[in-house]
Tab-separated table of C-alpha atoms in Angstrom:
chain	number	residue	atom	x	y	z
A	1	MET	CA	37.730	-6.270	-32.704
A	2	ALA	CA	34.501	-7.286	-34.437
A	3	HIS	CA	34.658	-8.627	-37.987
A	4	ARG	CA	32.138	-8.726	-40.770
A	5	GLY	CA	29.744	-11.594	-40.133
A	6	ASP	CA	30.146	-11.380	-36.327
A	7	ILE	CA	27.010	-11.551	-34.193
A	8	ARG	CA	27.103	-8.853	-31.507
A	9	VAL	CA	25.645	-9.780	-28.110
A	10	LEU	CA	24.647	-7.424	-25.309
A	11	ARG	CA	24.351	-9.569	-22.171
A	12	VAL	CA	22.548	-8.028	-19.194
A	13	ILE	CA	22.503	-9.462	-15.660
A	14	THR	CA	21.068	-7.847	-12.545
A	15	ARG	CA	24.243	-8.285	-10.485
A	16	LEU	CA	27.328	-10.484	-10.277
A	17	ASN	CA	26.649	-12.013	-6.881
A	18	ILE	CA	27.795	-15.508	-5.959
A	19	GLY	CA	25.833	-18.153	-7.842
A	20	GLY	CA	25.266	-19.975	-11.097
A	21	PRO	CA	23.798	-17.050	-13.097
A	22	SER	CA	26.912	-14.925	-12.562
A	23	ILE	CA	29.238	-17.779	-13.462
A	24	GLN	CA	27.303	-18.447	-16.673
A	25	ALA	CA	27.090	-14.774	-17.709
A	26	ILE	CA	30.807	-14.207	-17.141
A	27	THR	CA	31.813	-17.451	-18.833
A	28	LEU	CA	29.711	-16.824	-21.945
A	29	SER	CA	30.923	-13.228	-22.177
A	30	GLU	CA	34.550	-14.373	-22.106
A	31	ARG	CA	34.301	-17.482	-24.303
A	32	LEU	CA	31.847	-16.557	-27.075
A	33	PRO	CA	33.814	-13.693	-28.687
A	34	SER	CA	36.391	-16.159	-30.034
A	35	ARG	CA	33.533	-17.942	-31.836
A	36	GLY	CA	32.338	-14.828	-33.646
A	37	PHE	CA	30.109	-13.308	-30.945
A	38	PRO	CA	31.624	-10.007	-29.704
A	39	THR	CA	29.948	-9.491	-26.336
A	40	ARG	CA	29.420	-6.701	-23.840
A	41	LEU	CA	28.410	-7.734	-20.322
A	42	VAL	CA	26.264	-5.180	-18.478
A	43	HIS	CA	25.697	-5.709	-14.752
A	44	GLY	CA	24.169	-3.845	-11.841
A	45	ALA	CA	25.002	-3.346	-8.172
A	46	LEU	CA	25.337	-5.957	-5.457
A	47	GLY	CA	23.004	-5.909	-2.477
A	48	PRO	CA	24.121	-5.706	1.167
A	49	ASP	CA	25.941	-8.822	2.425
A	50	GLU	CA	26.042	-10.412	-1.029
A	51	GLY	CA	29.174	-12.228	-2.131
A	52	ASP	CA	30.959	-10.736	-5.130
A	53	MET	CA	31.924	-12.778	-8.206
A	54	ARG	CA	33.450	-9.916	-10.162
A	55	TYR	CA	36.842	-11.395	-9.318
A	56	LEU	CA	36.126	-13.941	-12.083
A	57	LEU	CA	36.113	-11.219	-14.737
A	58	GLY	CA	39.216	-11.460	-16.867
A	59	ASP	CA	40.754	-9.180	-19.455
A	60	ARG	CA	38.818	-10.884	-22.258
A	61	ALA	CA	35.402	-9.562	-21.184
A	62	SER	CA	33.999	-6.177	-22.246
A	63	VAL	CA	32.111	-5.025	-19.146
A	64	GLN	CA	29.805	-2.120	-18.326
A	65	TYR	CA	28.614	-1.339	-14.781
A	66	LEU	CA	25.180	0.211	-14.153
A	67	PRO	CA	25.079	1.289	-10.477
A	68	ALA	CA	21.368	2.181	-10.721
A	69	MET	CA	20.359	-1.410	-11.571
A	70	ARG	CA	19.566	-3.251	-8.347
A	71	ARG	CA	17.561	-6.300	-7.375
A	72	ALA	CA	15.027	-4.335	-5.296
A	73	ILE	CA	12.133	-2.482	-6.920
A	74	ALA	CA	13.174	1.201	-7.012
A	75	PRO	CA	11.253	3.239	-9.608
A	76	VAL	CA	13.759	6.096	-9.915
A	77	ASP	CA	16.753	3.769	-10.236
A	78	ASP	CA	14.817	1.491	-12.592
A	79	VAL	CA	14.147	4.411	-14.949
A	80	ARG	CA	17.823	5.380	-14.777
A	81	SER	CA	18.773	1.794	-15.604
A	82	LEU	CA	16.390	1.803	-18.558
A	83	ALA	CA	17.915	5.017	-19.919
A	84	ALA	CA	21.463	3.715	-19.457
A	85	LEU	CA	20.623	0.445	-21.211
A	86	LEU	CA	19.044	2.296	-24.123
A	87	HIS	CA	22.253	4.289	-24.487
A	88	ALA	CA	24.306	1.063	-24.359
A	89	LEU	CA	22.093	-0.523	-27.023
A	90	ARG	CA	22.424	2.436	-29.380
A	91	GLU	CA	26.172	2.667	-28.853
A	92	PHE	CA	26.921	-1.087	-29.118
A	93	GLY	CA	24.355	-2.038	-31.776
A	94	PRO	CA	23.731	-5.668	-30.781
A	95	ASP	CA	22.191	-8.401	-32.899
A	96	ILE	CA	21.228	-10.317	-29.729
A	97	VAL	CA	20.103	-8.937	-26.353
A	98	HIS	CA	20.329	-11.691	-23.750
A	99	THR	CA	19.092	-11.004	-20.195
A	100	HIS	CA	19.625	-12.977	-17.000
A	101	MET	CA	17.698	-12.740	-13.689
A	102	ALA	CA	14.403	-10.986	-12.996
A	103	LYS	CA	15.311	-7.281	-12.794
A	104	ALA	CA	17.660	-7.371	-15.787
A	105	GLY	CA	15.028	-9.407	-17.620
A	106	ALA	CA	12.428	-6.690	-17.074
A	107	VAL	CA	14.517	-3.566	-17.675
A	108	GLY	CA	16.575	-5.184	-20.433
A	109	ARG	CA	13.618	-6.468	-22.424
A	110	ILE	CA	11.740	-3.173	-22.192
A	111	ALA	CA	14.868	-1.314	-23.331
A	112	ALA	CA	15.300	-3.750	-26.235
A	113	ALA	CA	11.661	-3.260	-27.284
A	114	ILE	CA	12.085	0.529	-27.343
A	115	TYR	CA	15.386	0.215	-29.219
A	116	ASN	CA	13.908	-2.156	-31.806
A	117	ARG	CA	11.118	0.289	-32.666
A	118	THR	CA	13.758	2.598	-34.137
A	119	ARG	CA	15.541	-0.152	-36.067
A	120	GLY	CA	12.932	-1.654	-38.353
A	121	ARG	CA	11.945	-5.302	-38.518
A	122	HIS	CA	14.956	-6.553	-40.472
A	123	ARG	CA	17.497	-4.758	-38.273
A	124	ALA	CA	15.864	-5.485	-34.913
A	125	ALA	CA	17.884	-7.244	-32.238
A	126	ARG	CA	16.664	-10.690	-31.209
A	127	VAL	CA	15.782	-10.882	-27.519
A	128	VAL	CA	16.602	-13.850	-25.269
A	129	HIS	CA	15.875	-14.244	-21.558
A	130	THR	CA	17.231	-16.997	-19.305
A	131	TYR	CA	15.317	-18.252	-16.278
A	132	HIS	CA	17.977	-19.610	-13.918
A	133	GLY	CA	15.091	-20.333	-11.584
A	134	HIS	CA	12.263	-17.991	-10.726
A	135	VAL	CA	10.869	-15.980	-7.828
A	136	LEU	CA	7.299	-17.220	-8.293
A	137	GLU	CA	7.356	-19.712	-5.420
A	138	GLY	CA	8.651	-19.308	-1.888
A	139	TYR	CA	9.745	-15.665	-2.118
A	140	PHE	CA	6.714	-13.369	-1.838
A	141	THR	CA	3.092	-13.165	-0.695
A	142	PRO	CA	0.461	-14.708	-3.019
A	143	ALA	CA	-0.792	-11.262	-4.057
A	144	ARG	CA	2.675	-10.006	-4.928
A	145	THR	CA	3.501	-13.245	-6.714
A	146	ALA	CA	0.370	-12.846	-8.870
A	147	VAL	CA	1.554	-9.370	-9.916
A	148	PHE	CA	4.974	-10.733	-10.889
A	149	ILE	CA	3.402	-13.543	-12.907
A	150	GLY	CA	1.388	-10.971	-14.835
A	151	ILE	CA	4.524	-8.922	-15.504
A	152	GLU	CA	6.453	-11.989	-16.704
A	153	ARG	CA	3.620	-12.905	-19.083
A	154	GLN	CA	3.795	-9.444	-20.648
A	155	LEU	CA	7.585	-9.543	-20.872
A	156	ALA	CA	7.396	-12.892	-22.680
A	157	ARG	CA	5.646	-11.069	-25.524
A	158	LEU	CA	8.799	-8.979	-25.979
A	159	THR	CA	11.018	-12.065	-26.152
A	160	ASP	CA	12.112	-14.159	-29.134
A	161	ALA	CA	13.481	-17.085	-27.125
A	162	ILE	CA	13.136	-18.081	-23.475
A	163	VAL	CA	15.845	-20.281	-21.991
A	164	ALA	CA	15.066	-22.524	-19.019
A	165	ILE	CA	18.035	-24.203	-17.375
A	166	SER	CA	16.125	-27.379	-16.554
A	167	PRO	CA	13.047	-29.239	-17.824
A	168	ALA	CA	11.366	-28.695	-14.454
A	169	ILE	CA	11.642	-24.904	-14.720
A	170	ARG	CA	10.251	-25.023	-18.252
A	171	ARG	CA	7.279	-27.126	-17.089
A	172	GLU	CA	6.509	-24.748	-14.238
A	173	LEU	CA	6.740	-21.627	-16.389
A	174	VAL	CA	4.677	-23.033	-19.271
A	175	ASP	CA	2.155	-25.312	-17.564
A	176	GLU	CA	1.669	-23.744	-14.150
A	177	TYR	CA	2.288	-20.037	-14.704
A	178	ARG	CA	1.465	-19.849	-18.451
A	179	ILE	CA	4.410	-17.573	-19.207
A	180	GLY	CA	5.174	-17.460	-22.924
A	181	ARG	CA	4.398	-19.995	-25.629
A	182	PRO	CA	5.854	-23.517	-25.569
A	183	ASP	CA	7.629	-22.913	-28.887
A	184	GLN	CA	9.579	-19.974	-27.399
A	185	TYR	CA	11.424	-22.216	-24.953
A	186	ARG	CA	14.825	-23.885	-25.134
A	187	VAL	CA	16.218	-25.983	-22.288
A	188	ILE	CA	19.929	-25.214	-21.926
A	189	PRO	CA	21.497	-26.553	-18.717
A	190	LEU	CA	24.270	-24.583	-17.053
A	191	GLY	CA	27.889	-25.356	-17.828
A	192	PHE	CA	30.982	-24.876	-15.663
A	193	ASP	CA	34.722	-25.308	-15.552
A	194	LEU	CA	34.752	-28.290	-13.191
A	195	SER	CA	38.384	-29.270	-13.728
A	196	ALA	CA	39.607	-28.267	-10.240
A	197	LEU	CA	36.801	-30.249	-8.592
A	198	SER	CA	37.200	-33.295	-10.810
A	199	ALA	CA	40.896	-33.440	-9.849
A	200	ILE	CA	40.139	-33.982	-6.137
A	201	ASP	CA	41.544	-37.316	-4.935
A	202	ASP	CA	42.321	-39.011	-1.605
A	203	GLU	CA	45.530	-37.044	-1.160
A	204	SER	CA	43.861	-33.694	-1.724
A	205	ARG	CA	40.992	-34.683	0.592
A	206	ALA	CA	43.450	-35.225	3.431
A	207	ALA	CA	45.096	-31.871	2.670
A	208	ALA	CA	41.700	-30.138	2.635
A	209	ARG	CA	40.808	-31.492	6.059
A	210	ALA	CA	44.148	-30.405	7.431
A	211	ALA	CA	43.665	-26.910	5.988
A	212	LEU	CA	40.279	-26.595	7.737
A	213	GLY	CA	41.484	-28.145	10.989
A	214	ILE	CA	39.190	-31.160	10.717
A	215	PRO	CA	40.199	-34.382	12.504
A	216	ALA	CA	40.924	-37.297	10.157
A	217	GLY	CA	38.153	-39.513	11.577
A	218	ALA	CA	35.357	-36.905	11.540
A	219	HIS	CA	32.205	-37.329	9.461
A	220	VAL	CA	31.810	-34.018	7.608
A	221	VAL	CA	28.461	-32.794	6.265
A	222	SER	CA	28.606	-29.536	4.308
A	223	THR	CA	26.441	-27.020	2.523
A	224	VAL	CA	27.354	-24.103	0.243
A	225	GLY	CA	25.164	-21.113	-0.572
A	226	ARG	CA	23.864	-17.678	0.314
A	227	LEU	CA	22.506	-17.410	3.844
A	228	THR	CA	19.048	-16.324	2.729
A	229	ALA	CA	15.525	-17.540	3.444
A	230	ILE	CA	15.092	-19.510	0.201
A	231	LYS	CA	18.120	-21.689	1.061
A	232	GLN	CA	16.549	-22.712	4.394
A	233	HIS	CA	19.726	-23.169	6.428
A	234	ARG	CA	17.583	-23.511	9.542
A	235	LEU	CA	16.458	-26.850	8.093
A	236	PHE	CA	20.125	-27.770	7.540
A	237	LEU	CA	20.810	-27.077	11.231
A	238	GLU	CA	17.756	-29.058	12.382
A	239	THR	CA	18.981	-31.979	10.267
A	240	ALA	CA	22.460	-31.531	11.749
A	241	GLN	CA	20.920	-31.780	15.229
A	242	ALA	CA	19.239	-35.081	14.303
A	243	ILE	CA	22.480	-36.477	12.835
A	244	ALA	CA	24.571	-35.324	15.811
A	245	ARG	CA	22.375	-37.221	18.285
A	246	ASP	CA	23.568	-40.544	16.843
A	247	ASP	CA	27.008	-39.623	15.521
A	248	PRO	CA	29.496	-38.067	17.950
A	249	SER	CA	32.050	-37.685	15.143
A	250	ALA	CA	29.781	-35.565	12.891
A	251	LEU	CA	30.895	-32.033	12.009
A	252	PHE	CA	29.038	-29.510	9.845
A	253	LEU	CA	30.420	-26.883	7.438
A	254	VAL	CA	28.378	-23.901	6.226
A	255	ALA	CA	30.158	-22.069	3.391
A	256	GLY	CA	28.507	-18.795	2.445
A	257	ASP	CA	27.298	-15.566	3.985
A	258	GLY	CA	24.274	-13.308	3.956
A	259	GLU	CA	21.766	-11.372	5.987
A	260	LEU	CA	20.748	-14.393	8.083
A	261	ARG	CA	24.207	-15.309	9.388
A	262	ALA	CA	23.776	-13.974	12.935
A	263	GLU	CA	20.309	-15.534	13.178
A	264	LEU	CA	21.621	-18.906	11.964
A	265	GLU	CA	24.559	-18.871	14.367
A	266	ALA	CA	22.042	-18.258	17.169
A	267	SER	CA	19.888	-21.131	15.836
A	268	ALA	CA	22.891	-23.454	15.878
A	269	ALA	CA	23.463	-22.598	19.539
A	270	GLU	CA	19.767	-23.073	20.330
A	271	LEU	CA	19.790	-26.505	18.646
A	272	GLY	CA	22.934	-27.579	20.495
A	273	VAL	CA	25.162	-27.917	17.395
A	274	ARG	CA	27.063	-24.615	17.503
A	275	GLU	CA	30.310	-26.233	18.648
A	276	ARG	CA	30.121	-28.727	15.811
A	277	THR	CA	29.149	-26.237	13.091
A	278	HIS	CA	31.767	-24.136	11.307
A	279	PHE	CA	30.425	-21.015	9.560
A	280	LEU	CA	33.124	-20.439	6.957
A	281	GLY	CA	31.794	-17.306	5.246
A	282	TRP	CA	32.422	-16.775	1.529
A	283	ARG	CA	35.171	-19.038	0.213
A	284	ARG	CA	36.967	-18.828	-3.110
A	285	ASP	CA	38.711	-22.142	-2.402
A	286	LEU	CA	35.612	-24.299	-2.829
A	287	PRO	CA	37.699	-27.384	-3.785
A	288	THR	CA	38.975	-27.260	-0.191
A	289	VAL	CA	35.418	-27.271	1.196
A	290	TYR	CA	34.215	-30.078	-1.085
A	291	GLY	CA	37.454	-31.994	-0.614
A	292	ALA	CA	36.923	-32.059	3.146
A	293	THR	CA	33.309	-33.233	2.815
A	294	ASP	CA	31.847	-36.735	3.170
A	295	VAL	CA	28.209	-35.869	2.334
A	296	PHE	CA	26.799	-32.684	0.844
A	297	LEU	CA	23.387	-31.556	2.170
A	298	LEU	CA	21.121	-29.061	0.377
A	299	THR	CA	17.942	-27.967	2.185
A	300	SER	CA	16.572	-25.257	-0.147
A	301	ARG	CA	12.895	-24.366	-0.457
A	302	ASN	CA	13.337	-23.941	-4.202
A	303	GLU	CA	16.154	-24.460	-6.725
A	304	GLY	CA	16.482	-23.926	-10.456
A	305	THR	CA	19.702	-25.751	-11.147
A	306	PRO	CA	21.395	-26.736	-7.868
A	307	VAL	CA	24.911	-25.533	-8.671
A	308	ALA	CA	26.339	-26.610	-5.316
A	309	LEU	CA	25.100	-30.188	-5.860
A	310	ILE	CA	26.679	-30.252	-9.314
A	311	GLU	CA	29.944	-29.033	-7.793
A	312	SER	CA	29.855	-31.589	-4.991
A	313	LEU	CA	29.284	-34.443	-7.428
A	314	ALA	CA	32.099	-33.173	-9.660
A	315	ALA	CA	34.265	-33.452	-6.537
A	316	GLY	CA	33.075	-37.054	-6.066
A	317	VAL	CA	30.978	-36.183	-3.001
A	318	PRO	CA	27.474	-37.710	-2.825
A	319	GLY	CA	24.559	-35.442	-2.008
A	320	VAL	CA	21.282	-35.382	-0.098
A	321	SER	CA	18.698	-32.746	-1.019
A	322	THR	CA	15.156	-31.567	-0.616
A	323	ASP	CA	13.085	-32.642	-3.624
A	324	VAL	CA	12.325	-29.163	-4.968
A	325	GLY	CA	12.477	-27.256	-8.257
A	326	GLY	CA	14.935	-28.650	-10.754
A	327	VAL	CA	16.886	-30.895	-8.349
A	328	ARG	CA	15.281	-34.166	-9.460
A	329	ASP	CA	15.779	-33.390	-13.170
A	330	VAL	CA	19.362	-32.283	-12.719
A	331	VAL	CA	20.943	-34.690	-10.235
A	332	GLY	CA	18.105	-36.852	-8.955
A	333	SER	CA	19.613	-40.159	-10.074
A	334	HIS	CA	22.814	-39.423	-8.125
A	335	THR	CA	21.344	-37.655	-5.091
A	336	ALA	CA	19.159	-38.927	-2.248
A	337	LEU	CA	15.964	-36.833	-2.207
A	338	ALA	CA	13.571	-36.092	0.638
A	339	PRO	CA	10.427	-33.958	0.929
A	340	PHE	CA	11.040	-30.365	1.924
A	341	GLY	CA	10.880	-29.974	5.698
A	342	ASP	CA	11.239	-33.704	6.466
A	343	VAL	CA	14.134	-33.648	8.933
A	344	GLY	CA	13.879	-37.377	9.617
A	345	ALA	CA	14.160	-38.337	5.945
A	346	LEU	CA	17.036	-35.924	5.310
A	347	ALA	CA	18.967	-37.064	8.394
A	348	GLY	CA	18.318	-40.739	7.604
A	349	ALA	CA	19.703	-40.374	4.074
A	350	VAL	CA	22.833	-38.631	5.376
A	351	ARG	CA	23.334	-41.269	8.098
A	352	ARG	CA	23.153	-44.109	5.564
A	353	LEU	CA	25.879	-42.557	3.444
A	354	LEU	CA	28.072	-41.743	6.444
A	355	ALA	CA	27.779	-45.330	7.669
A	356	ASN	CA	28.769	-46.859	4.327
A	357	PRO	CA	32.072	-45.538	2.897
A	358	SER	CA	31.999	-47.900	-0.092
A	359	GLU	CA	28.529	-46.662	-1.091
A	360	ARG	CA	29.674	-43.042	-0.700
A	361	ARG	CA	32.602	-43.668	-2.988
A	362	ALA	CA	30.507	-45.484	-5.605
A	363	VAL	CA	27.743	-42.856	-5.656
A	364	GLY	CA	30.322	-40.073	-5.813
A	365	ALA	CA	32.157	-41.707	-8.730
A	366	CYS	CA	28.958	-42.216	-10.754
A	367	GLY	CA	27.802	-38.675	-10.011
A	368	ARG	CA	31.165	-37.237	-11.043
A	369	GLU	CA	31.067	-39.005	-14.399
A	370	SER	CA	27.510	-37.805	-15.051
A	371	VAL	CA	27.938	-34.119	-14.213
A	372	LEU	CA	31.253	-33.773	-16.038
A	373	LYS	CA	29.527	-35.014	-19.175
A	374	ARG	CA	26.325	-32.971	-18.815
A	375	PHE	CA	27.534	-29.691	-17.300
A	376	GLY	CA	30.815	-28.971	-19.035
A	377	LEU	CA	31.686	-25.633	-20.630
A	378	ASP	CA	31.963	-26.890	-24.200
A	379	ARG	CA	28.394	-28.192	-24.149
A	380	LEU	CA	27.037	-24.917	-22.749
A	381	ILE	CA	28.849	-22.733	-25.274
A	382	GLY	CA	27.796	-24.975	-28.154
A	383	ASP	CA	24.144	-24.878	-27.084
A	384	VAL	CA	24.088	-21.077	-26.796
A	385	GLU	CA	25.890	-20.609	-30.116
A	386	THR	CA	23.339	-22.870	-31.817
A	387	LEU	CA	20.449	-20.869	-30.340
A	388	TYR	CA	21.883	-17.528	-31.464
A	389	ARG	CA	22.504	-18.735	-35.000
A	390	GLU	CA	18.978	-20.200	-35.249
A	391	LEU	CA	17.446	-16.904	-34.149
A	392	LEU	CA	19.343	-14.968	-36.806
A	393	ALA	CA	19.030	-17.546	-39.605
């Protein structure tokens, strides 16, 4: 029940698919009410083959489902979503409207602008949008990207505060794409409950390997993520091929699913690593995957905050990644970086870690200490609470 002095938050996210945005939206919706921020979480529909994170929703969250809100551009459904959000705004009466992801950011901010016109300046809801990354590089044709940049610039005019989850994303949005004013931005890194990963030790690593049927002496290289084009799992498999040539004990784990799974399984066969590559599908027991891993390999074309790298380091597993997006800002000092597409550099970095167990352990321990300090839940919740109170001061 809301109390006098509470700050009401309507949080809108396109969908609760597997990934950092869903984890953050659910976590904030469940944790902030106890700090005086009664929250309603509004989410749309999952796409085909997308993993579902709604299982994380507990009894503490007030949730509303909008089936018409989808990632794809669909004018009729988008209008329905707009109407449903306007109804939710009028019924809930928020002080803050906070949107996450591109579609929710567009429909949610337009709905908030319409709603605020009926409220008057002193009763208007403050509008916040979080960029967990962006779709302005590596997703669409140049012409389509230019249209989306123009739309984001207009939406920024409807926004009181823009949250970027890394300094790199803020730089790109402000300096390269000229979206919003510099003074609108706050950098608020993601925050997670990393306790299960931080508890992984030698005993649990042995148990994880046994659970996945991995021989004790194998060198295990893993990746976790949606099997979509932006994650570039083909590059992961090409790197696996290069590693496998020199290391007969190397095995590769791919945790995740998506529209490219059949194509990637065929690629693994074509590259001669199908027998050594285990496609695990969506896994809720990620501590088992990370616990069984020696080196984590991320080969994305673009990343906002690389959640899987944060998770691997929390598990004490060193990482190798393409040097894209926010990776360098987030975990660069604890992760070996290589240019996107450079199979030789990626494979060489993995080989060095596989060949040196003491270095793996040292890098993993330093990385664990760093991410637990920087990406914990308490820090995230405190940062968001501070932002909300500043906007309403």
